[in-house]
Amino acid sequence: MSTDPITVDVTALQNALDGRWAHVRDGSRKVASDPRFAVAVGDTVEEQRAAVLERMHILAETDYARLGFPGKYGGLDDVGGAVTAFEMLALGDLSLLVKAGVQWGLFGGAILHLGTERHHEKYLPALQSLELMGCFAMTETGHGSDVANLRTTATYDADTDQFVIHTPDDQARKEYIGNAARDGHVAVVFAQLITGGESQGVHAFVVPIRDAKGKPAPGVRIEDCGLKGGLNGVDNGRLYFDEVRVPRDNLLNRYGDVAKGGAYSTPIENKTARFFTMLGTLVQGRISVAGGAGSATKVALNIAVRYGNKRSQFSAPGAEGEVPVLDYLAHQRKILPALAKTYALHFAQSELVAGLNDTTPPLDAVTTGSVPAEDPNRRELETRAAGIKAIATWHATRTIQDCREACGGAGYLAENRLPGLKADTDVFTTFEGDNTVLLQLVAKELLTGFRDHFGELDLIGTTRFVADQAVETVIEKVGGRRLLQRLADFAPGGGEDAGLLDRNWHLDMFDWREKHILETLARRLRRAADAEDPFAVFNESQDHLLLAAHAHIGSVLLHSFVDAIEACPDERTRDVLSLLCDLFALSTIENERGWFQEHGRLTASRSKAVLAEVNALCGRVRPIAAELVEAFAIPEQLIGAALLG
Amino acid sequence: MSTDPITVDVTALQNALDGRWAHVRDGSRKVASDPRFAVAVGDTVEEQRAAVLERMHILAETDYARLGFPGKYGGLDDVGGAVTAFEMLALGDLSLLVKAGVQWGLFGGAILHLGTERHHEKYLPALQSLELMGCFAMTETGHGSDVANLRTTATYDADTDQFVIHTPDDQARKEYIGNAARDGHVAVVFAQLITGGESQGVHAFVVPIRDAKGKPAPGVRIEDCGLKGGLNGVDNGRLYFDEVRVPRDNLLNRYGDVAKGGAYSTPIENKTARFFTMLGTLVQGRISVAGGAGSATKVALNIAVRYGNKRSQFSAPGAEGEVPVLDYLAHQRKILPALAKTYALHFAQSELVAGLNDTTPPLDAVTTGSVPAEDPNRRELETRAAGIKAIATWHATRTIQDCREACGGAGYLAENRLPGLKADTDVFTTFEGDNTVLLQLVAKELLTGFRDHFGELDLIGTTRFVADQAVETVIEKVGGRRLLQRLADFAPGGGEDAGLLDRNWHLDMFDWREKHILETLARRLRRAADAEDPFAVFNESQDHLLLAAHAHIGSVLLHSFVDAIEACPDERTRDVLSLLCDLFALSTIENERGWFQEHGRLTASRSKAVLAEVNALCGRVRPIAAELVEAFAIPEQLIGAALLG
């Protein structure tokens, strides 16, 4: 590849980014350009909540609310489109995003995937139109990550043929529940199903929480979570149930049912496997959050790059005028590798959305209530979704912070959007799965591949099991693509900086790292399999486990990026993407150069050459940075940063 | 040192932390425990501003407002005490902190240090009592970092014996000015002094901005900066001056004066040196911000550690109950190295405060208006203050974010304090000097030692100058302490993990790194001294320059920590501090292990051993983590986190 200055065809680049659901993206851009969606700042909490509700009603009149639901009930049966539209909505008001996610994603998704025909008929049309607003009441104060051990109970009472929903104590109250404090009328409540004195694990129940007048329903206590770090247009609340009775029919009974009289039946006998299957149907939420984080990151980068071009400070000796701050290497270093990673995440996200779409049966089929056969692609997708959600949301938090700082004092004014982006996206790192817990799940899945074999073992108890299985299964599961054929030519010939831009070298480095970390982890766990204290074994390896997940997702990102370049029909755009991919790959290797040296994969001088090359790549990306953020095609009113005016 | 479990005498540890101004800290704790200083959330901007103003008046009745002013004008002449009290104030309402900083630190400090007797007499008593509230109007929209090129003008008019203060265009308006939007009646305005048609560089002028009724003074336009990312109790505003006339006496004339008729005189002929000397007198602001960042970090760590003890999630196999989240290695890794670095920064800050105190002449002497002789200790102090400000504020931003995430969803509720801490401290990284610009100044000062030799060269133009000087001066300036005698035994004998806890090895690693980076930087700049394009030379080395500053401050922190341990009279406390110092040193080496391997100072296997040792140290610190945050002795009402209740 030449090192001539590179030029960008912004339209072709936008096409490459927009991909398969370009039509949905364009539709979203049109809706978002409605003046009623302009970004506002300075409203009180109550004003924000009112504005968000109004916007929800505007959305309900567009395709937005219908994309993810079956045609049979007025939907458009386009799962990929639904997730893409969510991603696009995240360019604007993030409270609206989260409220829409609660209503149509979590609440609607639970009804669709955990319920059966009777629930679909009764609720799906009403929830699309907002005639019925609902909550997704899973998290409890005492159990956020460990949801298998929720403590709310749903006890079947054969005498009345009802379930009794009950909060045993304050630690079991439902916590941070969106739509609960103000607008929700029903909640899908996750609770331990008890029938005939026996617990069958966590199931979901539709529970009315407000009456027609908006007062709490009898036995239901609702508290407002109050002011939050952001997302104050969402009415998060706490729910307490004092022996609230609901008809037996209110059990969302796709994966477990109770017959009149109390007999329990299920298509998945293993209790843990059943619960994880139920959770698995909700994977769309995690994928959506990852996409939303990506959009917020893009808005921040758009602001910081354009401001970096416009804002100048200090004069260079012998030159006219002052230097645009984006000309400074330190400024480029703050922003451009993050921009490259944002592209990498974008392509990985697009692949994830396509995978979700293509592994979801037509939604009309879902409504029959049958349980799909185990699909290994789907399992891999769930793992990848968990990992990308973690990496994308951390990337958002860090990048938005760096963009804020790159805009100096101006970046701290609400009128310049960045403070709101920062505050609103912060919680993404811990909701829909705490990132650390998610990465742990990724690593465990990589090691074992078969979560349902875990049986009754809890997350920590899996250690011993993992240890037995790991070494056998690890080899063929790593990377999945292109691995073996490339291990041969690991170090390109020539000097220390030869081949730094060789894509095969990048892929080798990423894949080898993933493989090596996973193999050593497996060996370590196997050695420790007979340990006295399994928790100690698990805990001593926890950083190793998380490293394995990081390395895996790094590899996933690079492969997605490479695939996107190969799939791009426009040569000039391939060059642009290739340059960004170089920056992504080398800045990642730079960050991990301590590890690569430890493992003999970078010599000291080659490691230094990587640093120098990242600097050089920043210099090459800098002249096209404005076009790179323009290609995100963010409607200008959503950017809403006065400093660009 | 043994690896037996370590115990903490919290009182002795608090004494070690409280140090020389313990009496001021105790006084501050008493004031802060007044119920009128309880942390509040959810107020509107106007309510916050009103509450902060009320608290300012409460503070004005305590010693707080008087500590940093000369006895002659009602002050207590205790500079160290003033900065320490500011640090303590930062445990609570950060808007109050910043408003107090504007009034008594920046505005009061400018009057004191840049003014002469006539200004002291007229303003110092009134500003201490809040009879007069003022602003510090330096930053302009177009010039934040490059303040030597401010564009507001102050033109002497001999006919009326007045200065005409003028804002030539909107880019020259004064921006983000605290106290401007609502409460300030005068402003110290920094403007280019022009007399007899000649510019003498930036000087400061007292300019009334409001009349007695609070309306903008004639010719002054005031705008409210509106909602900010945090600190909304501070009324930041923009000031525009339309040929506003002030008497000649309103020039703060310590470093440059204009006689009736217009003749300019100054004790410092060189314009750049004069301006930097003027700025140097304001070093107290940067030291204060660093201390404030430290306090906010401590509050966040106090919350996260206590919650991490209390919050449990998942059961360990074979054990009763669930595991406190702080028992997980990943959780320890998120919090405990940050806690160790917070201790390191605390001791470096204490040393800085003592240095400031001891290099400031008695304040009554300042009031004579004489210009102090060049003091090399003072110059070194200014450099260190700039560097510690940058590192302490970034550490605050990152640590508070990590603490927020460590508290999960609860960390996102305003009632749990962390969102406010995060939002309020964010701007610390870019105000009182953008961190990146400050670190650049640190590196340049390390290279040359003599900023005033720069003469008329601007910041970038210094490159060539630096290159000529650097190699000669660098050797003796590095580290300053203990360097030469320790280079001998670099690698302790024994296996790969031998001597990892050897303090001399830590010091060697830190000092050698600093020295090596600085030497190679100097050589690189010297080689490039004849380059065609000096900006390109500067820019290509900018990351190297920043690395030098980081390494220097790292070394400063470690030396301060070691000195604090040596100075501690209590043996048990020395053991505790030594353990924390090990964690600080090794986690820093771990973060930089890429660099250390590149430079042959860590072998691959020793680098891995460092990682393992950091894990082991986290395990040893974990049982005493609660005591380590208790020793900060933060008044409970200032912590104000409902999740601890």
XYZ file of C-alpha atoms in Angstrom, chain A residues 41-44 140-147 149 171 173 175-176 225-231 238 307 311-317 322-323 327-334 394 397-398 401-402 404-416 419 422-430 434-437 440 458-461 516 524 533-535 538-544 546 592-600 603-605 607-608 611 615, chain B residues 41-44 140-147 149 171 173 175-176 225-231 238 307 311-317 322-323 327-334 394 397-398 401-402 404-416 419 422-430 434-437 440 458-461 516 524 533-535 538-544 546 592-600 603-605 607-608 611 615:
218
model
C -30.776 20.647 27.550
C -31.636 22.151 30.886
C -35.089 20.652 31.407
C -36.113 19.501 34.858
C -33.555 -6.777 42.527
C -31.668 -4.614 44.989
C -29.871 -7.681 46.307
C -29.385 -9.479 42.984
C -28.237 -7.681 39.907
C -25.713 -9.975 38.254
C -26.769 -13.206 39.926
C -30.311 -13.251 38.556
C -31.008 -16.300 42.669
C -33.391 -6.634 49.318
C -37.607 -5.351 45.787
C -34.776 -2.067 41.453
C -33.973 0.487 38.697
C -35.359 5.969 42.079
C -34.995 9.742 41.877
C -32.262 11.641 40.152
C -29.687 9.565 38.308
C -26.277 10.250 36.788
C -28.063 10.603 33.457
C -31.047 9.272 31.511
C -38.645 0.325 42.682
C -13.882 21.023 16.811
C -10.129 25.163 17.184
C -6.567 26.426 16.987
C -4.102 27.240 19.729
C -0.505 28.469 19.735
C 1.428 29.583 16.656
C 4.008 27.424 14.956
C 7.300 29.224 14.393
C -2.374 29.320 14.945
C -2.239 25.524 14.733
C -2.597 18.846 14.099
C -0.932 18.082 17.425
C 0.193 14.505 17.779
C -1.053 14.334 21.374
C -4.500 15.389 20.228
C -4.482 12.860 17.395
C -3.453 10.166 19.842
C -6.414 11.059 22.059
C -16.373 0.723 27.879
C -17.342 5.738 28.241
C -13.634 6.252 27.609
C -14.523 11.280 28.154
C -11.504 11.804 25.882
C -14.915 15.919 26.313
C -11.357 16.662 27.371
C -10.297 17.267 23.774
C -12.876 20.061 23.643
C -11.552 21.698 26.824
C -13.907 23.906 28.792
C -16.339 23.983 25.885
C -16.721 20.238 26.264
C -18.072 20.812 29.771
C -20.984 23.023 28.704
C -24.287 21.213 28.318
C -24.979 23.174 25.132
C -22.112 21.262 23.542
C -21.731 16.186 29.133
C -21.205 11.089 28.938
C -23.770 11.070 31.723
C -26.388 9.139 29.770
C -24.119 6.373 28.477
C -22.219 5.801 31.716
C -24.659 3.199 33.010
C -24.333 1.159 29.811
C -21.223 -0.447 31.311
C -23.196 -2.013 34.135
C -22.239 -5.863 34.261
C -19.323 -5.757 31.826
C -16.968 -7.701 34.065
C -19.529 -10.432 34.608
C -16.389 -13.785 32.493
C -23.526 -22.072 39.720
C -21.140 -19.692 38.032
C -18.308 -20.287 40.401
C -18.886 -23.979 40.763
C -2.338 -18.765 23.827
C -4.032 -23.640 34.738
C -10.753 -24.438 47.690
C -12.415 -24.085 44.279
C -13.308 -20.447 44.919
C -11.402 -19.439 40.348
C -10.481 -16.164 41.953
C -6.742 -16.455 41.358
C -7.466 -16.996 37.685
C -10.067 -14.274 37.320
C -7.748 -11.767 35.669
C -6.561 -14.494 33.310
C -11.011 -11.721 31.728
C -0.792 -5.030 24.558
C 2.876 -4.778 23.799
C 3.764 -5.681 27.367
C 2.026 -9.013 26.868
C 3.421 -9.618 23.393
C 6.957 -9.077 24.622
C 6.357 -11.341 27.590
C 5.345 -14.055 25.174
C 8.165 -13.626 22.715
C 11.152 -7.988 20.232
C 12.003 -4.832 22.134
C 12.928 -2.942 19.004
C 7.735 -3.043 19.906
C 9.224 0.442 19.647
C 4.741 2.903 18.584
C 2.219 7.891 15.295
C -29.087 16.230 45.376
C -31.838 17.084 42.954
C -31.884 20.855 43.343
C -32.431 23.030 40.297
C -11.198 33.809 26.511
C -13.297 31.777 24.107
C -10.448 31.805 21.606
C -7.588 31.418 24.062
C -7.695 28.941 26.880
C -4.256 27.361 27.010
C -2.375 30.056 25.114
C -3.073 32.853 27.564
C -2.070 35.702 23.378
C -13.625 35.110 20.304
C -14.978 37.460 25.274
C -15.368 32.607 28.983
C -16.380 30.174 31.790
C -22.823 29.794 30.417
C -25.914 27.798 31.316
C -26.068 24.205 32.370
C -22.727 22.433 32.708
C -21.626 18.816 33.059
C -21.403 19.479 36.807
C -20.598 22.235 39.314
C -19.199 35.230 29.730
C -19.974 -1.104 49.465
C -22.452 -6.088 48.745
C -22.254 -9.784 47.986
C -23.055 -11.670 44.804
C -22.892 -15.374 43.852
C -22.179 -18.215 46.236
C -18.826 -19.922 46.433
C -19.082 -23.691 46.231
C -22.661 -15.150 49.039
C -19.243 -13.682 48.358
C -13.302 -10.654 47.570
C -13.201 -11.038 43.811
C -9.807 -10.411 42.296
C -11.308 -8.433 39.402
C -13.020 -6.120 41.867
C -9.824 -5.699 43.887
C -7.947 -4.888 40.704
C -10.491 -2.174 39.886
C -6.861 12.253 35.663
C -11.697 11.032 36.802
C -10.684 7.419 36.230
C -15.565 6.168 37.153
C -14.215 2.813 38.314
C -19.121 4.110 40.010
C -18.919 0.910 37.974
C -17.852 -1.072 41.027
C -21.130 -0.041 42.661
C -23.185 -1.191 39.668
C -26.613 0.353 39.172
C -26.508 1.793 42.684
C -23.490 3.821 41.616
C -25.658 5.540 39.021
C -28.218 6.898 41.492
C -27.642 10.476 42.566
C -28.504 9.534 46.165
C -25.303 7.489 46.194
C -22.646 10.578 39.830
C -17.925 12.271 38.678
C -19.751 15.141 37.028
C -18.296 17.829 39.283
C -14.664 16.736 39.054
C -14.613 16.057 35.310
C -13.615 19.602 34.399
C -10.627 19.469 36.753
C -8.661 17.772 33.949
C -8.944 20.796 31.690
C -5.286 21.638 30.385
C -3.547 18.504 31.635
C -1.798 17.782 28.351
C -0.479 21.321 28.119
C 4.263 19.533 28.226
C 6.642 30.936 22.266
C 6.014 27.448 23.522
C 6.656 25.751 20.246
C 9.574 27.915 19.259
C 16.380 7.397 30.212
C 16.343 13.397 19.731
C 10.326 22.553 10.059
C 10.621 23.104 13.809
C 6.909 22.457 14.339
C 8.236 19.333 18.091
C 5.127 17.475 17.036
C 6.852 14.198 16.251
C 8.355 14.245 19.729
C 5.203 15.276 21.537
C 4.377 11.798 22.824
C 7.971 11.396 23.968
C 4.565 13.752 27.545
C 4.636 0.341 32.082
C 5.920 -3.169 31.575
C 5.802 -2.736 27.814
C 8.280 0.101 28.111
C 10.477 -1.648 30.687
C 10.791 -4.712 28.480
C 11.562 -2.547 25.464
C 14.405 -1.029 27.404
C 15.835 -4.236 28.776
C 12.749 -9.810 31.279
C 9.641 -11.490 29.972
C 9.375 -13.815 32.920
C 7.385 -9.026 33.866
C 4.927 -11.882 34.375
C 1.614 -9.235 37.422
C -2.486 -9.895 42.408
